[in-house]
Amino acid sequence: MASRITKAVIPAAGLGTRFLPATKAMPKEMLPVVDKPAIQYVVEEAVAAGLTDVLLITGRNKTALENHFDRATELEANLEKKGDVDRLHKVEFSNDLADMHYVRQGDPRGLGHAVLRSRMHVGNQPFAVLLGDDLIDERDVLLSRMIEEQNKRDATIIALMEVDPEVAHMYGVATIEATGSPDVVRVTDLVEKPAQGTAPSNYAIIGRYVLQPDIFDILDNTEPGKGNEIQLTDALRTQAKNNVAGGVYGVVFRGRRYDTGDRLDYIKAIVQLAVEREDLGPELRPWLKEFSATLE
Ligand code: G1P
C-alpha cells in the first residue's frame, strides 16, 4: 500500500542557549555535525523515508535555515568557474532536497505549541514530526518502519528506545503493553520527564512521531504542563488514554541514535560519526587511540 504520508514537520524555533555564545547569531540547527549542519541530517532522513514536503517551525534569528535549503548563486557560480565539481555538488545538494516550507512560532511555548503551528499546512492527513536534537544513523531503519505501522494500524506511532533508568527523567516515558510484533508496543500512558526514580518504564520517547491530525484538537485543549509549556507528550497521553484516532503505538528502536542537544553529547556525536567516515576515519581512529592513551 502506498503511504498517504508526505509531510514532515521539524520544530526549529529553540534558542539554543546551551550552546551560547556559538548560537548568539546563528541557529543551533546550523551547528555542523562533522561538516554538515545538524538540520540537514534530519531533512535527509525525512526524504529517505519518502517524505517530500518539509515544514520547519522557525523563529527569530533563523534565516540561515532558509538560506541553507535555497540556492547560493554566487557561491555556486564561483565553484563552477573553478571547476570544483565536488564542492559544487555538496553545496547544491540541499537546494532541492525537499519542498521546503517555513512557519514561525512567535512565542516559544513548547513542543506541543510548535506542532500546533503546523496545523494549516498539514491539514487533515497523518504527518511526521522529527526533532532536530536526535540524529538517527542513516544505516538503521526507523521512520519508514513507523510510517509502515501507521499505514497498517491507522494510529499514532511514536519512536521509543530503552534507556538506562538513571536517565529516564530526561525524556517522555511510556507505559507499554506487548503486541504481536516484536518491535511494536501499545502505549497505554505517557509522562513527560518524570521525577527521578518515578519513571513507569525505561521506554523513552526519542524525537520521531507519526501523528494523526486529531492531535491538533487535542493540543488545542492541552493545558501547559512541564516547564509551563504545552507538551506534545501530554496530548499523546490524552490520545492514548482515550484511544482517540486508533490510539498510540510505539516502534522500539534498537539502532544508533546520536543526541546533539547538549555540548557533551554533541561532541560525542561528532566523534562517533567522524570515525566511521571514509574520508576522515582512517586518520582519526589511530589519532584518537593515541590521544586517549595520554588521558590514562
Ligand atoms: C522532547 C520531548 C520528550 C522526548 C525528547 C526526545 O524533549 O518533549 O518527550 O523524550 O524530546 O529527545 P526535549 O529534549 O526537547 O526537552
mmCIF file of C-alpha atoms and ligand atoms in Angstrom:
data_model
loop_
_atom_site.group_PDB
_atom_site.id
_atom_site.type_symbol
_atom_site.label_atom_id
_atom_site.label_comp_id
_atom_site.label_asym_id
_atom_site.label_seq_id
_atom_site.Cartn_x
_atom_site.Cartn_y
_atom_site.Cartn_z
ATOM 1 C CA MET A 1 0.000 0.000 0.000
ATOM 2 C CA ALA A 2 1.389 3.407 -0.929
ATOM 3 C CA SER A 3 1.808 5.703 2.052
ATOM 4 C CA ARG A 4 -0.561 8.612 2.425
ATOM 5 C CA ILE A 5 2.075 10.445 4.399
ATOM 6 C CA THR A 6 4.086 13.074 2.565
ATOM 7 C CA LYS A 7 4.622 15.810 5.138
ATOM 8 C CA ALA A 8 7.318 16.204 7.761
ATOM 9 C CA VAL A 9 7.294 18.870 10.457
ATOM 10 C CA ILE A 10 10.577 19.834 12.095
ATOM 11 C CA PRO A 11 10.428 22.168 15.094
ATOM 12 C CA ALA A 12 13.428 24.516 14.955
ATOM 13 C CA ALA A 13 12.462 27.568 16.983
ATOM 14 C CA GLY A 14 14.554 26.788 20.078
ATOM 15 C CA LEU A 15 17.021 29.420 21.236
ATOM 16 C CA GLY A 16 19.922 27.017 21.641
ATOM 17 C CA THR A 17 21.001 28.604 24.921
ATOM 18 C CA ARG A 18 23.066 25.520 25.827
ATOM 19 C CA PHE A 19 25.470 26.401 23.012
ATOM 20 C CA LEU A 20 25.982 30.097 23.696
ATOM 21 C CA PRO A 21 27.904 32.028 22.514
ATOM 22 C CA ALA A 22 28.015 29.892 19.310
ATOM 23 C CA THR A 23 24.271 30.368 18.916
ATOM 24 C CA LYS A 24 24.230 34.098 19.604
ATOM 25 C CA ALA A 25 23.743 34.985 15.933
ATOM 26 C CA MET A 26 23.354 31.533 14.391
ATOM 27 C CA PRO A 27 20.573 28.958 14.799
ATOM 28 C CA LYS A 28 21.661 25.881 16.746
ATOM 29 C CA GLU A 29 20.301 23.738 13.907
ATOM 30 C CA MET A 30 23.147 25.080 11.739
ATOM 31 C CA LEU A 31 25.890 23.797 14.059
ATOM 32 C CA PRO A 32 28.000 21.400 11.993
ATOM 33 C CA VAL A 33 27.990 17.709 12.824
ATOM 34 C CA VAL A 34 31.330 16.895 11.148
ATOM 35 C CA ASP A 35 30.785 19.063 8.039
ATOM 36 C CA LYS A 36 27.024 19.166 7.606
ATOM 37 C CA PRO A 37 24.570 21.258 9.625
ATOM 38 C CA ALA A 38 22.566 19.174 12.101
ATOM 39 C CA ILE A 39 19.288 20.145 10.406
ATOM 40 C CA GLN A 40 20.382 18.665 7.067
ATOM 41 C CA TYR A 41 20.736 15.172 8.581
ATOM 42 C CA VAL A 42 17.135 15.404 9.782
ATOM 43 C CA VAL A 43 15.758 16.654 6.459
ATOM 44 C CA GLU A 44 17.712 13.927 4.643
ATOM 45 C CA GLU A 45 16.195 11.333 6.986
ATOM 46 C CA ALA A 46 12.674 12.566 6.236
ATOM 47 C CA VAL A 47 13.358 12.454 2.490
ATOM 48 C CA ALA A 48 14.860 8.956 2.738
ATOM 49 C CA ALA A 49 11.593 7.818 4.353
ATOM 50 C CA GLY A 50 9.655 9.111 1.341
ATOM 51 C CA LEU A 51 8.503 12.449 2.746
ATOM 52 C CA THR A 52 8.707 15.144 0.124
ATOM 53 C CA ASP A 53 7.233 18.150 1.906
ATOM 54 C CA VAL A 54 9.105 19.573 4.892
ATOM 55 C CA LEU A 55 7.811 22.319 7.155
ATOM 56 C CA LEU A 56 10.313 23.937 9.505
ATOM 57 C CA ILE A 57 8.860 25.703 12.519
ATOM 58 C CA THR A 58 11.271 28.578 12.962
ATOM 59 C CA GLY A 59 11.517 31.844 14.847
ATOM 60 C CA ARG A 60 13.606 34.973 15.048
ATOM 61 C CA ASN A 61 17.275 34.611 14.022
ATOM 62 C CA LYS A 62 16.587 31.577 11.847
ATOM 63 C CA THR A 63 17.063 32.973 8.325
ATOM 64 C CA ALA A 64 20.240 30.899 7.900
ATOM 65 C CA LEU A 65 17.992 27.819 7.793
ATOM 66 C CA GLU A 66 16.039 29.159 4.830
ATOM 67 C CA ASN A 67 19.259 30.141 3.074
ATOM 68 C CA HIS A 68 20.737 26.698 3.582
ATOM 69 C CA PHE A 69 17.898 24.997 1.707
ATOM 70 C CA ASP A 70 17.956 27.544 -1.119
ATOM 71 C CA ARG A 71 20.373 28.250 -3.942
ATOM 72 C CA ALA A 72 23.600 30.099 -3.185
ATOM 73 C CA THR A 73 24.020 31.504 -6.688
ATOM 74 C CA GLU A 74 27.236 33.451 -6.158
ATOM 75 C CA LEU A 75 28.968 30.585 -4.384
ATOM 76 C CA GLU A 76 27.747 28.095 -6.980
ATOM 77 C CA ALA A 77 28.972 30.283 -9.865
ATOM 78 C CA ASN A 78 32.311 30.658 -8.142
ATOM 79 C CA LEU A 79 32.806 26.908 -7.662
ATOM 80 C CA GLU A 80 31.652 26.231 -11.207
ATOM 81 C CA LYS A 81 34.184 28.691 -12.580
ATOM 82 C CA LYS A 82 36.932 26.953 -10.642
ATOM 83 C CA GLY A 83 35.743 23.563 -11.856
ATOM 84 C CA ASP A 84 35.373 22.386 -8.243
ATOM 85 C CA VAL A 85 32.617 19.903 -9.080
ATOM 86 C CA ASP A 86 32.880 18.008 -5.823
ATOM 87 C CA ARG A 87 32.195 21.013 -3.623
ATOM 88 C CA LEU A 88 29.607 22.333 -6.059
ATOM 89 C CA HIS A 89 27.626 19.121 -5.606
ATOM 90 C CA LYS A 90 27.869 19.440 -1.831
ATOM 91 C CA VAL A 91 26.552 22.989 -1.987
ATOM 92 C CA GLU A 92 23.770 22.181 -4.438
ATOM 93 C CA PHE A 93 22.642 19.035 -2.648
ATOM 94 C CA SER A 94 20.478 20.815 -0.080
ATOM 95 C CA ASN A 95 18.855 23.147 -2.661
ATOM 96 C CA ASP A 96 16.297 20.679 -3.936
ATOM 97 C CA LEU A 97 16.299 18.080 -1.205
ATOM 98 C CA ALA A 98 12.630 18.609 -0.396
ATOM 99 C CA ASP A 99 9.811 21.029 -0.945
ATOM 100 C CA MET A 100 10.668 23.312 1.991
ATOM 101 C CA HIS A 101 8.175 25.464 3.891
ATOM 102 C CA TYR A 102 8.552 27.708 6.887
ATOM 103 C CA VAL A 103 6.250 28.999 9.557
ATOM 104 C CA ARG A 104 7.209 30.944 12.633
ATOM 105 C CA GLN A 105 6.433 30.168 16.225
ATOM 106 C CA GLY A 106 6.212 33.668 17.689
ATOM 107 C CA ASP A 107 6.323 32.683 21.347
ATOM 108 C CA PRO A 108 8.229 29.523 22.132
ATOM 109 C CA ARG A 109 5.559 27.880 24.295
ATOM 110 C CA GLY A 110 6.710 24.303 23.993
ATOM 111 C CA LEU A 111 6.887 21.405 21.558
ATOM 112 C CA GLY A 112 3.108 20.923 21.546
ATOM 113 C CA HIS A 113 2.676 24.575 20.655
ATOM 114 C CA ALA A 114 5.258 24.256 17.847
ATOM 115 C CA VAL A 115 3.396 21.273 16.377
ATOM 116 C CA LEU A 116 0.138 23.214 16.587
ATOM 117 C CA ARG A 117 1.723 25.860 14.344
ATOM 118 C CA SER A 118 1.807 23.280 11.519
ATOM 119 C CA ARG A 119 -1.962 22.795 11.517
ATOM 120 C CA MET A 120 -2.826 24.926 8.459
ATOM 121 C CA HIS A 121 -0.023 23.400 6.425
ATOM 122 C CA VAL A 122 -0.657 19.790 7.382
ATOM 123 C CA GLY A 123 -4.438 19.765 7.031
ATOM 124 C CA ASN A 124 -6.320 16.548 7.653
ATOM 125 C CA GLN A 125 -3.600 13.988 6.936
ATOM 126 C CA PRO A 126 -1.262 11.963 9.136
ATOM 127 C CA PHE A 127 2.202 13.533 9.249
ATOM 128 C CA ALA A 128 5.650 13.002 10.720
ATOM 129 C CA VAL A 129 7.406 15.121 13.341
ATOM 130 C CA LEU A 130 11.193 14.945 13.638
ATOM 131 C CA LEU A 131 13.110 16.618 16.443
ATOM 132 C CA GLY A 132 16.450 18.032 15.391
ATOM 133 C CA ASP A 133 18.368 17.155 18.556
ATOM 134 C CA ASP A 134 18.046 13.439 17.825
ATOM 135 C CA LEU A 135 20.031 12.085 14.899
ATOM 136 C CA ILE A 136 19.254 8.577 13.704
ATOM 137 C CA ASP A 137 22.029 6.732 11.884
ATOM 138 C CA GLU A 138 21.116 6.517 8.216
ATOM 139 C CA ARG A 139 22.092 2.829 8.184
ATOM 140 C CA ASP A 140 19.367 1.996 10.721
ATOM 141 C CA VAL A 141 15.683 1.984 9.868
ATOM 142 C CA LEU A 142 13.214 3.907 11.997
ATOM 143 C CA LEU A 143 10.975 6.458 10.291
ATOM 144 C CA SER A 144 9.975 4.273 7.354
ATOM 145 C CA ARG A 145 9.150 1.462 9.815
ATOM 146 C CA MET A 146 6.939 3.903 11.754
ATOM 147 C CA ILE A 147 5.176 5.009 8.571
ATOM 148 C CA GLU A 148 4.580 1.380 7.657
ATOM 149 C CA GLU A 149 2.942 0.787 11.073
ATOM 150 C CA GLN A 150 0.869 3.946 10.704
ATOM 151 C CA ASN A 151 -0.455 2.706 7.371
ATOM 152 C CA LYS A 152 -1.241 -0.678 8.877
ATOM 153 C CA ARG A 153 -2.867 0.454 12.144
ATOM 154 C CA ASP A 154 -4.233 3.907 11.288
ATOM 155 C CA ALA A 155 -2.997 5.061 14.703
ATOM 156 C CA THR A 156 -0.353 7.397 16.078
ATOM 157 C CA ILE A 157 3.142 5.910 16.150
ATOM 158 C CA ILE A 158 5.934 7.190 18.375
ATOM 159 C CA ALA A 159 9.576 6.105 18.492
ATOM 160 C CA LEU A 160 10.691 4.504 21.744
ATOM 161 C CA MET A 161 14.113 3.418 22.920
ATOM 162 C CA GLU A 162 15.096 1.528 26.038
ATOM 163 C CA VAL A 163 17.320 3.792 28.111
ATOM 164 C CA ASP A 164 19.243 3.418 31.346
ATOM 165 C CA PRO A 165 16.680 4.037 34.164
ATOM 166 C CA GLU A 166 19.132 6.633 35.555
ATOM 167 C CA VAL A 167 18.411 8.945 32.611
ATOM 168 C CA ALA A 168 14.684 8.229 32.082
ATOM 169 C CA HIS A 169 13.786 11.523 33.775
ATOM 170 C CA MET A 170 15.252 13.391 30.777
ATOM 171 C CA TYR A 171 12.628 12.018 28.380
ATOM 172 C CA GLY A 172 8.954 11.438 27.840
ATOM 173 C CA VAL A 173 8.382 7.921 29.190
ATOM 174 C CA ALA A 174 5.750 5.379 28.086
ATOM 175 C CA THR A 175 3.739 2.701 29.875
ATOM 176 C CA ILE A 176 3.501 -0.116 27.379
ATOM 177 C CA GLU A 177 1.878 -3.452 26.525
ATOM 178 C CA ALA A 178 3.241 -6.024 24.112
ATOM 179 C CA THR A 179 1.657 -6.584 20.693
ATOM 180 C CA GLY A 180 2.138 -9.500 18.287
ATOM 181 C CA SER A 181 5.123 -7.724 16.677
ATOM 182 C CA PRO A 182 8.469 -7.845 18.478
ATOM 183 C CA ASP A 183 9.339 -4.205 17.715
ATOM 184 C CA VAL A 184 5.878 -2.680 18.256
ATOM 185 C CA VAL A 185 4.232 -1.944 21.622
ATOM 186 C CA ARG A 186 0.919 -0.439 22.574
ATOM 187 C CA VAL A 187 1.261 2.756 24.600
ATOM 188 C CA THR A 188 -1.295 2.999 27.422
ATOM 189 C CA ASP A 189 0.095 6.041 29.248
ATOM 190 C CA LEU A 190 2.832 8.654 28.981
ATOM 191 C CA VAL A 191 4.579 11.072 31.269
ATOM 192 C CA GLU A 192 6.833 13.965 30.265
ATOM 193 C CA LYS A 193 10.150 13.985 32.141
ATOM 194 C CA PRO A 194 9.061 12.151 35.314
ATOM 195 C CA ALA A 195 10.839 12.991 38.583
ATOM 196 C CA GLN A 196 13.973 10.901 39.021
ATOM 197 C CA GLY A 197 13.193 7.377 40.173
ATOM 198 C CA THR A 198 9.476 7.577 39.296
ATOM 199 C CA ALA A 199 9.507 6.639 35.584
ATOM 200 C CA PRO A 200 6.878 3.974 34.779
ATOM 201 C CA SER A 201 9.335 2.134 32.485
ATOM 202 C CA ASN A 202 12.620 2.663 30.677
ATOM 203 C CA TYR A 203 10.924 3.129 27.295
ATOM 204 C CA ALA A 204 11.816 6.707 26.394
ATOM 205 C CA ILE A 205 10.385 8.744 23.546
ATOM 206 C CA ILE A 206 13.067 9.632 21.034
ATOM 207 C CA GLY A 207 12.248 12.501 18.727
ATOM 208 C CA ARG A 208 10.279 10.803 15.922
ATOM 209 C CA TYR A 209 6.491 10.765 15.725
ATOM 210 C CA VAL A 210 3.937 9.858 13.070
ATOM 211 C CA LEU A 211 0.821 11.679 14.192
ATOM 212 C CA GLN A 212 -2.849 11.603 13.343
ATOM 213 C CA PRO A 213 -4.306 15.043 12.505
ATOM 214 C CA ASP A 214 -6.609 14.588 15.520
ATOM 215 C CA ILE A 215 -3.619 15.671 17.607
ATOM 216 C CA PHE A 216 -4.366 19.310 16.708
ATOM 217 C CA ASP A 217 -7.720 19.409 18.507
ATOM 218 C CA ILE A 218 -6.180 17.632 21.476
ATOM 219 C CA LEU A 219 -3.257 20.072 21.592
ATOM 220 C CA ASP A 220 -5.697 22.960 21.422
ATOM 221 C CA ASN A 221 -7.215 21.684 24.658
ATOM 222 C CA THR A 222 -3.966 20.757 26.384
ATOM 223 C CA GLU A 223 -3.008 22.926 29.340
ATOM 224 C CA PRO A 224 0.625 23.899 29.853
ATOM 225 C CA GLY A 225 2.487 21.092 31.634
ATOM 226 C CA LYS A 226 6.153 20.523 32.491
ATOM 227 C CA GLY A 227 8.116 23.791 32.381
ATOM 228 C CA ASN A 228 4.812 25.633 31.895
ATOM 229 C CA GLU A 229 4.949 24.604 28.233
ATOM 230 C CA ILE A 230 2.366 22.884 26.036
ATOM 231 C CA GLN A 231 3.777 19.387 25.863
ATOM 232 C CA LEU A 232 3.261 17.053 22.916
ATOM 233 C CA THR A 233 3.657 14.164 25.376
ATOM 234 C CA ASP A 234 0.614 15.375 27.354
ATOM 235 C CA ALA A 235 -1.540 15.492 24.208
ATOM 236 C CA LEU A 236 -0.365 11.988 23.230
ATOM 237 C CA ARG A 237 -1.246 10.819 26.736
ATOM 238 C CA THR A 238 -4.811 12.056 26.233
ATOM 239 C CA GLN A 239 -4.921 10.267 22.893
ATOM 240 C CA ALA A 240 -3.552 7.020 24.345
ATOM 241 C CA LYS A 241 -5.812 7.002 27.412
ATOM 242 C CA ASN A 242 -8.997 7.790 25.470
ATOM 243 C CA ASN A 243 -7.995 5.670 22.493
ATOM 244 C CA VAL A 244 -8.611 8.564 20.096
ATOM 245 C CA ALA A 245 -7.922 8.010 16.370
ATOM 246 C CA GLY A 246 -6.615 4.471 16.782
ATOM 247 C CA GLY A 247 -4.644 5.176 19.960
ATOM 248 C CA VAL A 248 -0.851 5.292 20.292
ATOM 249 C CA TYR A 249 1.726 2.627 19.436
ATOM 250 C CA GLY A 250 5.478 2.693 19.811
ATOM 251 C CA VAL A 251 8.092 1.345 17.416
ATOM 252 C CA VAL A 252 11.031 0.246 19.556
ATOM 253 C CA PHE A 253 14.287 1.440 18.022
ATOM 254 C CA ARG A 254 17.411 -0.592 18.718
ATOM 255 C CA GLY A 255 19.761 1.164 16.304
ATOM 256 C CA ARG A 256 22.245 4.010 16.567
ATOM 257 C CA ARG A 257 20.969 7.343 17.832
ATOM 258 C CA TYR A 258 23.103 10.425 18.430
ATOM 259 C CA ASP A 259 21.986 13.196 20.708
ATOM 260 C CA THR A 260 23.141 16.674 19.721
ATOM 261 C CA GLY A 261 21.056 18.512 22.312
ATOM 262 C CA ASP A 262 23.836 19.415 24.727
ATOM 263 C CA ARG A 263 27.511 20.125 24.394
ATOM 264 C CA LEU A 264 28.888 16.815 25.645
ATOM 265 C CA ASP A 265 26.541 14.649 23.577
ATOM 266 C CA TYR A 266 27.194 16.882 20.571
ATOM 267 C CA ILE A 267 30.945 16.294 20.838
ATOM 268 C CA LYS A 268 30.385 12.542 21.214
ATOM 269 C CA ALA A 269 28.104 12.526 18.159
ATOM 270 C CA ILE A 270 30.728 14.239 16.021
ATOM 271 C CA VAL A 271 33.465 11.828 17.089
ATOM 272 C CA GLN A 272 31.238 8.769 16.548
ATOM 273 C CA LEU A 273 30.207 9.884 13.080
ATOM 274 C CA ALA A 274 33.656 11.080 12.034
ATOM 275 C CA VAL A 275 35.456 7.813 12.888
ATOM 276 C CA GLU A 276 33.132 5.988 10.526
ATOM 277 C CA ARG A 277 33.640 8.355 7.615
ATOM 278 C CA GLU A 278 35.789 7.089 4.780
ATOM 279 C CA ASP A 279 37.476 10.458 4.304
ATOM 280 C CA LEU A 280 38.271 11.086 7.980
ATOM 281 C CA GLY A 281 38.077 7.782 9.861
ATOM 282 C CA PRO A 282 41.376 6.205 8.710
ATOM 283 C CA GLU A 283 43.368 9.128 10.112
ATOM 284 C CA LEU A 284 41.131 9.960 13.040
ATOM 285 C CA ARG A 285 40.950 6.455 14.526
ATOM 286 C CA PRO A 286 44.683 5.922 15.238
ATOM 287 C CA TRP A 287 44.971 9.504 16.447
ATOM 288 C CA LEU A 288 42.081 9.001 18.863
ATOM 289 C CA LYS A 289 43.692 5.848 20.268
ATOM 290 C CA GLU A 290 46.976 7.651 20.772
ATOM 291 C CA PHE A 291 45.232 10.625 22.308
ATOM 292 C CA SER A 292 43.112 8.527 24.678
ATOM 293 C CA ALA A 293 46.284 6.748 25.881
ATOM 294 C CA THR A 294 47.582 10.149 27.040
ATOM 295 C CA LEU A 295 44.473 10.530 29.220
ATOM 296 C CA GLU A 296 45.159 7.445 31.376
HETATM 297 C C1 G1P B 1 11.449 16.293 23.801
HETATM 298 C C2 G1P B 1 10.154 15.631 24.265
HETATM 299 C C3 G1P B 1 10.461 14.393 25.102
HETATM 300 C C4 G1P B 1 11.361 13.456 24.329
HETATM 301 C C5 G1P B 1 12.632 14.191 23.848
HETATM 302 C C6 G1P B 1 13.446 13.298 22.922
HETATM 303 O O1 G1P B 1 12.102 16.829 24.924
HETATM 304 O O2 G1P B 1 9.378 16.558 24.991
HETATM 305 O O3 G1P B 1 9.269 13.738 25.443
HETATM 306 O O4 G1P B 1 11.710 12.356 25.125
HETATM 307 O O5 G1P B 1 12.310 15.374 23.139
HETATM 308 O O6 G1P B 1 14.639 13.900 22.542
HETATM 309 P P1 G1P B 1 13.342 17.864 24.823
HETATM 310 O O7 G1P B 1 14.578 17.010 24.796
HETATM 311 O O8 G1P B 1 13.162 18.653 23.578
HETATM 312 O O9 G1P B 1 13.255 18.694 26.062
#
